Amino acid sequence: MNVLVVGGGGREHAIIKKIRENKNVDKIYALPGNGGIARDAECHPIKATDIEGIVDFAKKVRPDYAVVAPDDPLVMGCVDALTNIGIPCFGPEAKAAVIEGSKVFSKNLMKKYGIPTARYQTFDNMDDALYYLESAPIPTVIKADGLALGKGVIIAETREDAKEAVREMMADHKFGKSGDRIVIEEFLEGPEVSVLSFTDGKTVVPMISSMDHKRAGDGDTGLNTGGMGTIAPNPYYTEEVAARCMEEIFLPTMRAMNEEGRTFKGCLYFGLMITEKGPKVIEYNCRFGDPETQVVLPLLETDLLTIMQAVTEERLSEIDVKWSTGAACCVVAASDGYPVKYEKGYEITIPDEIWPCVFVAGAAEEDGKLVTSGGRVLGVTAVRPTLRDAIDASYDMLDEIDFANKYYRVDIGQRALKALK
Ligand code: AMP
Ligand code: GLY
C-alpha cells in the first residue's frame, strides 16, 4: 500500500521511518518532506498548508492512507478535505483540531468539564486586559488565542512585562489574528510531562511519557525554541500520576469533545504540569509533539500504521499497544544562533551506520549533498535499557555528525537523571 504524509520536519521523519517498518507499505509520499526525509520517502514540494495542492496531489496518486502531522493543516481542515475525496486519514477534523487552534476554546472546555488547569480569564479587548493586569497575581502567563509557531506564550515576571506582552499581541498584532483574543492565566509550578495519546473518540491509549527541553541554552536558560531534545519515559510521570491523569484529564477530555460534537480522532497531546495539587493541563496539541515523537515512536513495539488505521476505523480498543521497557534520548542539533538568526547552506555528513537513528528537520538536498536549511537541523535518538546509556549513546552519535555552526545543548536528560536518583 501507499501512504501520504503531510509535513516536513523531524517529527514527520520519525513517523515515516516507523511506518516504513510495516511490510505492506510500498511507497511513502511526503509533502513537502525535506532533504533528509527524501532518503526514506518520495518528497514533493507542496507546502503542508497548501490544502488544495495536497488534495490535487492525492487525487492523482490515490494513496491508501494519509497522515496529517502538523498543526496548521489540521486546523485548516486538511483531514476533512482528504476524507471528502475518499482517502482514509490519521488526524482530527478541523472542528476537533480547534482544541489546539484556539486556547480560548480549550480553556473554556476545561472549565465547563472540570478538567484541572490554571485559573484564567479571556479577553478580546485590550483595555480590559490591561485593567485586569493592574491587580493580577505576578508572575502571570499571557497566551495568544491562536496558533503562533509555538511562540504565543509569554511568562511575565513583572506587571510591566505583562502589559507589554498584551500590547504586542493585541495592538501590534505580533501574531496576526492569533492575538486578537488572549488568555491570561495563573502561573503554575512543577515538572512538565508530555503525554501523547492515540484516541478514536471511544478509547484513549496514552503513549509512553516524555520530557521536552524547550529552552535554547543549557540549564533551561535562553529563549524558547521548538524543542532542543527529549527523553522518554519521563520519571515524573509515576504510575500514581498516570492513573490520576487518566481519570481526571484524558478520559474527561475525550468525553468532553464527544459531548461538544467534536469527536477527536488522532494523536491528542497533553502538555501537563505536575503541581503540588496534582496534574494540570498546560496545553493541548492536536498532533504528535516535535521532538517528543522522536523518542516516543522508537520505543513503540506495536506496528504504528496498524494503530493509526484502527484509530481511523474507531476500533482502537482491539489493539494491544506495546512499549519497550527501555529508555530513549533525542538530542537536537541546530544551527548556531537559533532561534534568532542563523546561517544555512552548510554540508551535513552523517555516517551510514547511524542514519537509522537520525531524524532530519531542516536540511535540503543540493547536488546530491545534504545541506543545512533550517534552525533545527536534525535530531539523533538512541534507545537503550537505561536512560543514562541512552543519553551517552545519542551524544556519541551526534559527535559523528558534522556540519558548520553545529549547536546543541549538552544537558539533555540530566534533570530526568537527577529525578531518577
Ligand atoms: P506552550 O507554547 O503552550 O507549549 O507553552 C510554552 C511553555 O510555557 C510551557 O511548556 C510551559 O513551560 C510554559 N507555561 C505555559 N503555561 C504556563 C502556566 N500557566 N504556568 C507556568 N508555565 C506555563
Ligand atoms: N514539543 C512541543 C510541541 O510539539 O508542541
Short mmCIF file of N, CA and C in Angstrom, two decimals, residues 114-116 191-197 204-207 209 234 236-255 268-275 277-282 284:
data_model
loop_
_atom_site.label_atom_id
_atom_site.label_comp_id
_atom_site.label_asym_id
_atom_site.label_seq_id
_atom_site.Cartn_x
_atom_site.Cartn_y
_atom_site.Cartn_z
N GLY A 114 -14.70 20.61 34.09
CA GLY A 114 -13.97 20.38 35.35
C GLY A 114 -12.63 19.68 35.18
N ILE A 115 -11.95 19.94 34.09
CA ILE A 115 -10.63 19.34 33.85
C ILE A 115 -9.57 20.28 34.45
N PRO A 116 -8.68 19.75 35.32
CA PRO A 116 -7.75 20.62 36.04
C PRO A 116 -6.79 21.39 35.13
N PRO A 191 7.24 20.06 37.66
CA PRO A 191 7.83 19.46 36.46
C PRO A 191 6.80 19.28 35.35
N GLU A 192 7.27 19.41 34.12
CA GLU A 192 6.36 19.24 32.97
C GLU A 192 6.52 17.86 32.38
N VAL A 193 5.41 17.33 31.93
CA VAL A 193 5.39 16.00 31.29
C VAL A 193 4.59 16.11 30.01
N SER A 194 5.10 15.54 28.92
CA SER A 194 4.31 15.46 27.69
C SER A 194 3.74 14.04 27.58
N VAL A 195 2.45 13.96 27.39
CA VAL A 195 1.85 12.64 27.13
C VAL A 195 1.07 12.72 25.82
N LEU A 196 1.56 12.03 24.80
CA LEU A 196 0.84 11.92 23.54
C LEU A 196 -0.10 10.74 23.72
N SER A 197 -1.24 10.78 23.05
CA SER A 197 -2.14 9.63 23.16
C SER A 197 -2.76 9.33 21.80
N VAL A 204 -8.97 5.89 24.78
CA VAL A 204 -7.77 6.70 24.73
C VAL A 204 -6.61 5.86 25.25
N VAL A 205 -5.57 5.78 24.44
CA VAL A 205 -4.39 4.98 24.79
C VAL A 205 -3.18 5.91 24.91
N PRO A 206 -2.78 6.24 26.15
CA PRO A 206 -1.62 7.12 26.30
C PRO A 206 -0.36 6.44 25.78
N MET A 207 0.49 7.19 25.14
CA MET A 207 1.78 6.66 24.71
C MET A 207 2.75 6.80 25.89
N SER A 209 5.37 8.32 28.27
CA SER A 209 5.52 9.75 28.60
C SER A 209 6.90 10.26 28.17
N ASN A 234 9.32 9.76 31.06
CA ASN A 234 9.55 10.87 31.96
C ASN A 234 9.42 10.38 33.40
N TYR A 236 8.98 11.79 36.16
CA TYR A 236 7.96 12.44 36.99
C TYR A 236 6.58 11.84 36.77
N TYR A 237 6.44 11.10 35.69
CA TYR A 237 5.13 10.51 35.37
C TYR A 237 5.07 9.12 36.01
N THR A 238 4.80 9.13 37.31
CA THR A 238 4.75 7.87 38.06
C THR A 238 3.44 7.15 37.76
N GLU A 239 3.34 5.92 38.22
CA GLU A 239 2.09 5.18 37.99
C GLU A 239 0.90 5.89 38.63
N GLU A 240 1.17 6.49 39.80
CA GLU A 240 0.09 7.18 40.51
C GLU A 240 -0.36 8.41 39.71
N VAL A 241 0.60 9.17 39.20
CA VAL A 241 0.26 10.35 38.38
C VAL A 241 -0.48 9.90 37.13
N ALA A 242 -0.01 8.81 36.53
CA ALA A 242 -0.64 8.33 35.29
C ALA A 242 -2.10 7.96 35.54
N ALA A 243 -2.36 7.31 36.67
CA ALA A 243 -3.74 6.90 36.98
C ALA A 243 -4.63 8.12 37.18
N ARG A 244 -4.10 9.15 37.87
CA ARG A 244 -4.88 10.38 38.06
C ARG A 244 -5.13 11.07 36.73
N CYS A 245 -4.11 11.10 35.87
CA CYS A 245 -4.28 11.76 34.56
C CYS A 245 -5.38 11.07 33.76
N MET A 246 -5.39 9.76 33.78
CA MET A 246 -6.41 9.02 33.02
C MET A 246 -7.82 9.41 33.50
N GLU A 247 -8.01 9.40 34.83
CA GLU A 247 -9.34 9.66 35.41
C GLU A 247 -9.74 11.13 35.34
N GLU A 248 -8.75 12.02 35.59
CA GLU A 248 -9.10 13.44 35.75
C GLU A 248 -8.92 14.25 34.46
N ILE A 249 -8.11 13.71 33.53
CA ILE A 249 -7.78 14.54 32.35
C ILE A 249 -8.07 13.83 31.02
N PHE A 250 -7.48 12.64 30.82
CA PHE A 250 -7.56 12.03 29.47
C PHE A 250 -8.99 11.64 29.11
N LEU A 251 -9.61 10.81 29.96
CA LEU A 251 -10.98 10.38 29.64
C LEU A 251 -11.95 11.55 29.64
N PRO A 252 -11.88 12.45 30.67
CA PRO A 252 -12.80 13.59 30.63
C PRO A 252 -12.63 14.45 29.37
N THR A 253 -11.40 14.59 28.87
CA THR A 253 -11.21 15.41 27.66
C THR A 253 -11.84 14.72 26.46
N MET A 254 -11.62 13.41 26.34
CA MET A 254 -12.20 12.68 25.20
C MET A 254 -13.74 12.79 25.24
N ARG A 255 -14.29 12.60 26.44
CA ARG A 255 -15.76 12.66 26.55
C ARG A 255 -16.28 14.07 26.30
N LEU A 268 -3.80 12.97 20.36
CA LEU A 268 -4.10 14.10 21.24
C LEU A 268 -2.96 14.20 22.24
N TYR A 269 -2.34 15.38 22.25
CA TYR A 269 -1.13 15.62 23.05
C TYR A 269 -1.53 16.39 24.29
N PHE A 270 -1.17 15.86 25.45
CA PHE A 270 -1.44 16.55 26.71
C PHE A 270 -0.13 17.11 27.25
N GLY A 271 -0.04 18.43 27.31
CA GLY A 271 1.11 19.08 27.94
C GLY A 271 0.71 19.29 29.40
N LEU A 272 1.38 18.59 30.31
CA LEU A 272 0.93 18.57 31.70
C LEU A 272 1.96 19.20 32.62
N MET A 273 1.48 19.76 33.72
CA MET A 273 2.38 20.18 34.78
C MET A 273 1.97 19.44 36.03
N ILE A 274 2.95 18.82 36.69
CA ILE A 274 2.65 18.06 37.90
C ILE A 274 2.82 19.02 39.08
N THR A 275 1.73 19.65 39.48
CA THR A 275 1.80 20.65 40.55
C THR A 275 1.60 19.96 41.90
N LYS A 277 -0.78 20.32 43.73
CA LYS A 277 -2.20 19.94 43.83
C LYS A 277 -2.58 18.89 42.79
N GLY A 278 -1.58 18.30 42.16
CA GLY A 278 -1.88 17.25 41.19
C GLY A 278 -1.61 17.70 39.77
N PRO A 279 -1.80 16.78 38.80
CA PRO A 279 -1.51 17.12 37.41
C PRO A 279 -2.53 18.11 36.83
N LYS A 280 -2.02 19.09 36.09
CA LYS A 280 -2.90 20.06 35.43
C LYS A 280 -2.50 20.20 33.97
N VAL A 281 -3.47 20.55 33.14
CA VAL A 281 -3.20 20.72 31.70
C VAL A 281 -2.62 22.11 31.45
N ILE A 282 -1.44 22.16 30.83
CA ILE A 282 -0.83 23.42 30.41
C ILE A 282 -1.30 23.74 28.99
N TYR A 284 -3.12 21.67 25.20
CA TYR A 284 -3.44 20.52 24.35
C TYR A 284 -2.82 20.78 22.99
#
